[in-house]
PDB file of C-alpha atoms in Angstrom:
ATOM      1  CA  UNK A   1     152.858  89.917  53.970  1.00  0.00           C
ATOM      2  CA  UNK A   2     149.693  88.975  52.025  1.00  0.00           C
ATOM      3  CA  UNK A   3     148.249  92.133  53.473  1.00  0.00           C
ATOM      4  CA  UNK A   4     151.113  94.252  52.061  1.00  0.00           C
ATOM      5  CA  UNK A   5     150.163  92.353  48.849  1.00  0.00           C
ATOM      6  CA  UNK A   6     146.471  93.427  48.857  1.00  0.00           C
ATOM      7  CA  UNK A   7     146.448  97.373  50.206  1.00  0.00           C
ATOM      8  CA  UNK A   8     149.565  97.689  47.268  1.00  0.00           C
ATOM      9  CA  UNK A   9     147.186  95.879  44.665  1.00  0.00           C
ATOM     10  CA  UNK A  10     144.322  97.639  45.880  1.00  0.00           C
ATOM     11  CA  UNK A  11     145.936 101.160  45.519  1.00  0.00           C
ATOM     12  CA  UNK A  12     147.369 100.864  41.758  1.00  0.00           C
ATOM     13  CA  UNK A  13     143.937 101.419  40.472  1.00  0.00           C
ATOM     14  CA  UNK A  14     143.515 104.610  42.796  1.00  0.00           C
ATOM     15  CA  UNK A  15     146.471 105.957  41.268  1.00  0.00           C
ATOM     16  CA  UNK A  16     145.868 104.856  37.759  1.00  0.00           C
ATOM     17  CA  UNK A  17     142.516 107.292  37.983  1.00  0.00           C
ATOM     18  CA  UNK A  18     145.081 110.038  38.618  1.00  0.00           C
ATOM     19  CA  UNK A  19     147.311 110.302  35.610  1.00  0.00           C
ATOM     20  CA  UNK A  20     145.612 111.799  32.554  1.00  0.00           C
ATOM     21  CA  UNK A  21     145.254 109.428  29.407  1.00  0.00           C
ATOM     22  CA  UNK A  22     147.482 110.865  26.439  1.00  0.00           C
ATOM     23  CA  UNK A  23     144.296 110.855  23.982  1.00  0.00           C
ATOM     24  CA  UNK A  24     143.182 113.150  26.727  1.00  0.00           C
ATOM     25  CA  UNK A  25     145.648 115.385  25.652  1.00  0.00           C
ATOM     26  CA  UNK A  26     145.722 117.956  22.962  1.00  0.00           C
ATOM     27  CA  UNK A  27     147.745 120.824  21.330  1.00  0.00           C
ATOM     28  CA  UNK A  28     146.091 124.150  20.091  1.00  0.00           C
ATOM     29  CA  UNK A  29     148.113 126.126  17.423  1.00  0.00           C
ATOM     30  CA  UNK A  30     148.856 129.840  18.911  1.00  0.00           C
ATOM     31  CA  UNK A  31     149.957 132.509  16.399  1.00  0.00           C
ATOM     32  CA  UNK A  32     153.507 133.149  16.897  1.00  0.00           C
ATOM     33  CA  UNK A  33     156.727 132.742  16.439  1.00  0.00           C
ATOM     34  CA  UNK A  34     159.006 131.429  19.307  1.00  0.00           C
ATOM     35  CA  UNK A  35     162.097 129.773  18.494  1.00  0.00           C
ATOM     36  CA  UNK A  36     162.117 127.625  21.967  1.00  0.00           C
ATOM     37  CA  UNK A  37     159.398 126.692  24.321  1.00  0.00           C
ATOM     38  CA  UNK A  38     159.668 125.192  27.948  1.00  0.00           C
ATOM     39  CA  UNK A  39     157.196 123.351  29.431  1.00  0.00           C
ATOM     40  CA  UNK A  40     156.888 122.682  33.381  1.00  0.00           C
ATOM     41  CA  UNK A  41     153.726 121.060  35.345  1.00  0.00           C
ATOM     42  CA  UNK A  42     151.968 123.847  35.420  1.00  0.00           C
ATOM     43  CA  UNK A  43     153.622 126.767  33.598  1.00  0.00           C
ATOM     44  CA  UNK A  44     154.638 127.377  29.735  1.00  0.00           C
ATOM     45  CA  UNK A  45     157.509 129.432  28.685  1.00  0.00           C
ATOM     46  CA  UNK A  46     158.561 130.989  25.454  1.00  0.00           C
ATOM     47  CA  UNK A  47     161.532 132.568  23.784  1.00  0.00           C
ATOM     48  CA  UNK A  48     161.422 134.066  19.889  1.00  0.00           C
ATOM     49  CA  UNK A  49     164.358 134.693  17.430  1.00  0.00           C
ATOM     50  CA  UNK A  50     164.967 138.369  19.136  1.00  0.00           C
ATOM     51  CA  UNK A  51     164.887 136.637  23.098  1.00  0.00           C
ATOM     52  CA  UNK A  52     161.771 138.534  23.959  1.00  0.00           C
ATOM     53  CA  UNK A  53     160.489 136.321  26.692  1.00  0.00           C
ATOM     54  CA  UNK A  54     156.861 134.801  26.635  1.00  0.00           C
ATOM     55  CA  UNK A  55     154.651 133.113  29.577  1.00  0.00           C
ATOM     56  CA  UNK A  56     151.217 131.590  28.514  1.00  0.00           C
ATOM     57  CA  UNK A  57     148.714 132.876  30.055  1.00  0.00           C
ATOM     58  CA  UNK A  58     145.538 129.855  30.395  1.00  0.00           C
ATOM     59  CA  UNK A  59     142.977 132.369  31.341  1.00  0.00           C
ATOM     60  CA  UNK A  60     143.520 134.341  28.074  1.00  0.00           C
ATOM     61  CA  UNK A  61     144.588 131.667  26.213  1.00  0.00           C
ATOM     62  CA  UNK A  62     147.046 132.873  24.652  1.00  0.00           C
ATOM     63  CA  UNK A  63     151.042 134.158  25.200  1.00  0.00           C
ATOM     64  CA  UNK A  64     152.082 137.138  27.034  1.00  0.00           C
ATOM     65  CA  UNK A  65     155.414 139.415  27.037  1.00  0.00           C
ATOM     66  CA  UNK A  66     157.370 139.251  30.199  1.00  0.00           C
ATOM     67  CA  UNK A  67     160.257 141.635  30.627  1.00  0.00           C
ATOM     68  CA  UNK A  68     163.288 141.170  30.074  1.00  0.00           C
ATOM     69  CA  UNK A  69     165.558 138.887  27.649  1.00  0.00           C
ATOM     70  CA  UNK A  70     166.658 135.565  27.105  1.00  0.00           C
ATOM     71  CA  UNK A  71     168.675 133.638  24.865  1.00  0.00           C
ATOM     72  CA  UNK A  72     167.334 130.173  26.041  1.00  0.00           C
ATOM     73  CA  UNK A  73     164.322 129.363  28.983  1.00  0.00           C
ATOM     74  CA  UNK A  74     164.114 126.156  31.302  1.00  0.00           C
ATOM     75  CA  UNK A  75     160.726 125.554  33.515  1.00  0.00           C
ATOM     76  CA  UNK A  76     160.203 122.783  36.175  1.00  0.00           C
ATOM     77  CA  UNK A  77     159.986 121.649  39.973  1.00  0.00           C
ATOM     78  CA  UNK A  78     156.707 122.851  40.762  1.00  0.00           C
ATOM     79  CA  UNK A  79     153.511 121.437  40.990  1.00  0.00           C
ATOM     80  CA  UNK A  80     149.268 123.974  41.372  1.00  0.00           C
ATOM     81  CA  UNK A  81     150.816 124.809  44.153  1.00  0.00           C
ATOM     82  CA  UNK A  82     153.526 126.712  44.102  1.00  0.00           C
ATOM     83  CA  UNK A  83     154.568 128.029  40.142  1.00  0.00           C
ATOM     84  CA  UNK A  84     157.149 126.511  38.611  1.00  0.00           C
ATOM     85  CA  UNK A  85     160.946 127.195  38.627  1.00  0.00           C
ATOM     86  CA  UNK A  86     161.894 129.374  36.007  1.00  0.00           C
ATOM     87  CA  UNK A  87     165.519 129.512  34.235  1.00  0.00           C
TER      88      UNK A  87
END
């Protein structure tokens, strides 16, 4: 039992190293105009008043066009590896 206690104790501060700080975290304006945004663990989505769909690309910083159109966009379930769901 008391050495249940200790590898559990001993492990929190492993994890706690894991999860980024929120002062870590930042937002950085992008021109634009989307009227609904979806975020999912690794992915960002985008939809604008005439459902033109958008997918932010990291490398270029910056949105990109996807085909297609949508009147509303919902991202989640995956983690790096693989992508994220889309909806």
């Amino acid at each position: 039992m008391n050495r249940r206690i200790l590898l559990l104790a001993a492990s929190v501060p492993c994890w706690a190293a894991v999860v980024v700080p929120a002062s870590a975290q930042g937002f950085i304006e992008v021109p634009g105009l989307l009227t609904q945004v979806a975020a999912g663990r690794a992915e960002l989505w985008g939809v604008n008043s005439a459902q033109e769909v958008y997918r932010f690309n990291a490398f270029k910083t910056k949105f990109v066009r996807v085909a297609g159109k949508l009147a509303q966009v919902a991202v989640g379930g995956g983690s790096l590896q693989p992508d994220d769901a889309t909806w």
